Amino acid sequence: MSTTSIRDFIHGIPKAELHLHIEGTFEPELMFEIARRNNIKIKYESVEELKKAYNFDNLQEFLDIYYAGASVLIEEQDFYDMTWAYLEKVHSQNVIHAEIFFDPQTHTDRGIAFSTVINGIDRALKDAQNKLGISSRIIMCFLRHLDEDAAMDTLKVALKYKDLISAVGLDSSEVGHPPSKFQRVFEQAKKEGFLTVAHAGEEGPAEYVWEALNLLKVSRVDHGNRSLDDDKLVQELVNRNMPLTVCPLSNLKLKVVKDLKDHPLKIMLNKGLLVTINSDDPAYFDGYINENYNAVSQALDLSKDDIYELAKNSFEASFLDEKTKKGFIEKVDEYYQNNR
Ligand code: ADE
Ligand code: ZN
């Protein structure tokens, strides 16, 4: 038995992050710097004043501020700088693989070219592979508050960058915008060879998770908290070994849970669900991946064995090829053996 504290154990264990919106990593300090160089006025006077606005009662209140923040991103270098800052940060937290969402419509609807966005993100990811040893995938999300035709147009533009994008996803305002609204575009994306994921059951009902599985044919469910309302659905998720990318601090900040002590993560693990821990939008929710692991393990009294399982799950649920997955899981096993 080693004397490594649970905090140090969390810090050191190799991890993958699978639910991370790159626009949600945009820290206020960098936002002000980029706004200044692009001659854009932010409606808050200072970093401190902006941070005071990071108080949300629900998903929509957060999204309004998140889209406003993203509007200062103009040049390819801006997307590079934001992405690189995230990668350096999580490198220091022992993240060795990251699957990153981006929201092209947030930018193309403001007149920014798709190529500007994806080239900036991709260049940072390639540098991270070369300089930090972090591997990665890109997931392109459709904004569900917009219509399916707009998503279809986005998919068409994305085809030129097919080699850079592993999967398509679905994010933004959930309630009132069920997965069924996007069935055709997901079908088309599948035909083009993309994997699929979708946010479901964050604020929306268990029925939306069923739709994500059966209509969008997802390989992972993002969040999925509300699945626990439906025993049959839980059984289905277990039978399919369907990963859930859970985001504890996001759930707290957006009032999906009142208190982290009420967070369903431990119940999910006990039910045999393939759960992973992720940060969602770390610049807005008070923490990157290790802060999420720390907060939830404190609130739910998780053990080193739980953390080991969660870290292993993060690779198991990734879109890496089987051989690479196995290699990463061996690293987790070795760390566990030396620090348990
Ligand atoms: N976009 C960024 N973060 C999101 C979240 N937690 N849910 C839905 N859409 C999002
Ligand atoms: Zn999310």
mmCIF file of C-alpha atoms and ligand atoms in Angstrom, residues 19 21 59 62-63 66-67 103 170-174 199 202 223 250 254 280-281 285, ligand 1:
data_model
loop_
_atom_site.group_PDB
_atom_site.id
_atom_site.type_symbol
_atom_site.label_atom_id
_atom_site.label_comp_id
_atom_site.label_asym_id
_atom_site.label_seq_id
_atom_site.Cartn_x
_atom_site.Cartn_y
_atom_site.Cartn_z
ATOM 1 C CA HIS A 19 -16.075 16.043 -23.109
ATOM 2 C CA HIS A 21 -15.747 22.393 -25.560
ATOM 3 C CA LEU A 59 -27.668 25.957 -19.117
ATOM 4 C CA PHE A 62 -24.296 30.021 -19.287
ATOM 5 C CA LEU A 63 -24.645 29.645 -23.069
ATOM 6 C CA TYR A 66 -20.229 31.555 -23.574
ATOM 7 C CA TYR A 67 -21.320 32.649 -27.078
ATOM 8 C CA ASP A 103 -18.893 24.676 -32.476
ATOM 9 C CA LEU A 170 -24.874 17.905 -30.708
ATOM 10 C CA ASP A 171 -24.739 20.678 -28.122
ATOM 11 C CA SER A 172 -26.298 23.982 -26.978
ATOM 12 C CA SER A 173 -29.851 24.456 -25.580
ATOM 13 C CA GLU A 174 -31.209 20.979 -24.935
ATOM 14 C CA HIS A 199 -25.426 15.822 -25.375
ATOM 15 C CA GLU A 202 -28.198 17.062 -19.086
ATOM 16 C CA HIS A 223 -23.736 13.933 -19.718
ATOM 17 C CA SER A 250 -20.488 21.744 -14.850
ATOM 18 C CA LEU A 254 -25.484 24.884 -14.089
ATOM 19 C CA ASP A 280 -17.007 20.497 -20.174
ATOM 20 C CA ASP A 281 -16.206 24.244 -20.058
ATOM 21 C CA PHE A 285 -17.001 26.173 -14.233
HETATM 22 N N1 ADE B 1 -21.993 23.945 -24.997
HETATM 23 C C1 ADE B 1 -20.965 24.155 -24.170
HETATM 24 N N2 ADE B 1 -21.178 23.545 -23.009
HETATM 25 C C2 ADE B 1 -22.374 22.921 -23.099
HETATM 26 C C3 ADE B 1 -23.132 22.118 -22.227
HETATM 27 N N3 ADE B 1 -22.725 21.805 -20.995
HETATM 28 N N4 ADE B 1 -24.325 21.669 -22.653
HETATM 29 C C4 ADE B 1 -24.756 21.980 -23.877
HETATM 30 N N5 ADE B 1 -24.082 22.730 -24.733
HETATM 31 C C5 ADE B 1 -22.889 23.198 -24.347
#
